[in-house]
Amino acid sequence: MDTKCIFCKIINGDIPAKIIYEDDQIMAFHDNAPQAPVHFLVIPKKHVSTLNDLTEDDKALAGHILFTAQRLALELGCEEGFRVVMNCNPLGGQTVYHIHMHVLGQRQMHWPPG
Ligand code: 5GP
Ligand code: ZN
């Protein structure tokens, strides 16, 4: 755990979150500044700062995050479509340096993103 990391604090139960799903490897919770009617984050429980810090050893973990995002999106009513986003580093728009997959749904998305 990174004691300064806000998402590690959520995992540790030190700050509250609206948790949707949790197992020994990952957690999913609602974003506290939602950008769509459905907006949740799927994160690994181990602290990984950016997408660039994932390694070949994390392949199963990355797949677990992706398929959990898919399953929860469908469970939360996004069968008409949804978007997954992972922002990496400042130019990618990352603000929290504990990797997370955004899942956004139940509104029309546009391309390209801003
Ligand atoms: P990023 O910009 O790093 O891709 O996304 C970080 C996301 O985390 C943002 O959408 C932001 O609203 C969300 N976030 C930041 N702090 C908290 C928090 O304490 N609780 C929750 N639930 N979401 C947070
Ligand atoms: Zn962390």
Coordinates of C-alpha atoms and ligand atoms in Angstrom, one line a residue:
M1 CA 0.0 0.0 0.0
D2 CA 1.1 3.6 -0.8
T3 CA 0.0 5.5 2.3
K4 CA -0.4 8.7 0.4
C5 CA -2.6 7.2 -2.4
I6 CA -6.3 8.0 -2.2
F7 CA -7.3 4.7 -3.9
C8 CA -5.1 2.7 -1.5
K9 CA -7.0 4.4 1.3
I10 CA -10.3 3.4 -0.2
I11 CA -9.0 -0.2 -0.5
N12 CA -7.9 -0.1 3.1
G13 CA -11.3 1.2 4.3
D14 CA -9.7 4.5 5.5
I15 CA -12.0 6.6 3.3
P16 CA -15.5 5.7 2.2
A17 CA -16.6 4.8 -1.3
K18 CA -19.7 3.3 -2.9
I19 CA -18.3 -0.1 -3.5
I20 CA -19.9 -2.1 -6.3
Y21 CA -17.7 -5.2 -6.3
E22 CA -14.6 -6.5 -4.5
D23 CA -12.5 -9.6 -4.4
D24 CA -9.0 -10.4 -3.3
Q25 CA -7.4 -8.7 -6.4
I26 CA -9.6 -5.8 -7.5
M27 CA -12.3 -3.4 -6.4
A28 CA -15.0 -1.4 -8.3
F29 CA -16.6 1.7 -6.9
H30 CA -18.6 4.7 -8.1
D31 CA -16.7 7.7 -9.2
N32 CA -17.4 10.6 -6.8
A33 CA -17.5 13.1 -9.6
P34 CA -19.5 11.1 -12.2
Q35 CA -19.3 12.2 -15.8
A36 CA -22.3 10.0 -16.9
P37 CA -25.3 8.5 -15.2
V38 CA -23.2 5.4 -14.7
H39 CA -19.5 6.1 -13.9
F40 CA -17.5 3.7 -11.9
L41 CA -13.9 2.8 -11.6
V42 CA -12.2 -0.7 -11.5
I43 CA -8.9 -0.8 -9.8
P44 CA -6.3 -3.4 -8.7
K45 CA -5.8 -3.7 -5.0
K46 CA -2.1 -3.6 -5.4
H47 CA -0.7 -0.2 -6.0
V48 CA 0.4 0.4 -9.6
S49 CA 0.9 4.1 -10.4
T50 CA 0.3 4.2 -14.2
L51 CA -0.5 1.9 -17.1
N52 CA 3.2 2.1 -18.0
D53 CA 4.0 0.3 -14.7
L54 CA 2.0 -2.8 -15.6
T55 CA 4.2 -5.7 -16.6
E56 CA 3.8 -9.0 -18.4
D57 CA 3.2 -10.6 -14.9
D58 CA 0.0 -8.5 -14.6
K59 CA -1.7 -9.9 -17.7
A60 CA -4.2 -11.9 -15.7
L61 CA -4.9 -9.0 -13.4
A62 CA -5.4 -6.6 -16.4
G63 CA -7.8 -9.2 -18.0
H64 CA -9.7 -9.5 -14.7
I65 CA -10.1 -5.7 -14.5
L66 CA -11.4 -5.6 -18.1
F67 CA -13.9 -8.5 -17.8
T68 CA -15.2 -7.1 -14.5
A69 CA -15.7 -3.8 -16.1
Q70 CA -17.7 -5.5 -18.9
R71 CA -19.8 -7.6 -16.4
L72 CA -20.6 -4.7 -14.1
A73 CA -21.5 -2.4 -17.0
L74 CA -24.0 -4.9 -18.2
E75 CA -25.3 -5.4 -14.6
L76 CA -25.7 -1.7 -14.2
G77 CA -27.9 -1.3 -17.3
C78 CA -25.4 -0.3 -19.9
E79 CA -26.4 -3.0 -22.4
E80 CA -27.0 -0.3 -25.1
G81 CA -23.3 0.7 -24.9
F82 CA -20.6 2.1 -22.7
R83 CA -17.1 3.4 -22.7
V84 CA -14.0 2.3 -20.9
V85 CA -11.1 4.7 -20.4
M86 CA -7.7 4.4 -18.8
N87 CA -5.8 7.8 -18.6
C88 CA -2.1 7.6 -18.5
N89 CA 0.2 10.3 -17.2
P90 CA -0.4 14.1 -17.4
L91 CA -1.0 14.3 -21.1
G92 CA -3.4 11.4 -20.9
G93 CA -5.4 13.3 -18.3
Q94 CA -4.5 11.1 -15.3
T95 CA -5.1 12.7 -11.9
V96 CA -5.0 9.8 -9.5
Y97 CA -1.8 7.8 -9.8
H98 CA -3.2 4.4 -8.9
I99 CA -4.4 2.8 -12.2
H100 CA -8.1 2.6 -12.7
M101 CA -10.4 1.7 -15.6
H102 CA -13.3 4.2 -16.0
V103 CA -16.6 2.8 -17.1
L104 CA -19.1 5.3 -18.3
G105 CA -22.6 4.6 -19.6
Q106 CA -26.2 5.5 -20.0
R107 CA -25.6 8.6 -22.1
Q108 CA -24.4 9.1 -25.7
M109 CA -20.6 9.3 -26.0
H110 CA -18.8 11.2 -28.7
W111 CA -15.6 10.9 -30.6
P112 CA -13.0 12.2 -30.4
P113 CA -12.9 12.9 -26.7
G114 CA -11.9 16.3 -25.6
Ligands
5GP1 P1 -8.2 10.1 -13.7 O1 -8.3 11.6 -14.1 O2 -6.9 9.9 -12.9 O3 -8.3 9.3 -14.9 O4 -9.5 9.8 -12.9 C1 -9.5 9.9 -11.5 C2 -11.0 9.7 -11.1 O5 -11.0 9.4 -9.7 C3 -11.8 11.0 -11.4 O6 -12.9 10.7 -12.2 C4 -12.2 11.4 -10.0 O7 -13.5 11.9 -10.0 C5 -12.2 10.1 -9.2 N1 -11.9 10.3 -7.8 C6 -10.9 11.1 -7.3 N2 -10.9 11.0 -5.9 C7 -11.9 10.1 -5.6 C8 -12.4 9.7 -4.3 O8 -11.9 10.0 -3.3 N3 -13.4 8.8 -4.4 C9 -14.0 8.4 -5.6 N4 -15.0 7.6 -5.5 N5 -13.5 8.8 -6.8 C10 -12.5 9.7 -6.8
ZN2 ZN -2.6 3.2 -4.5

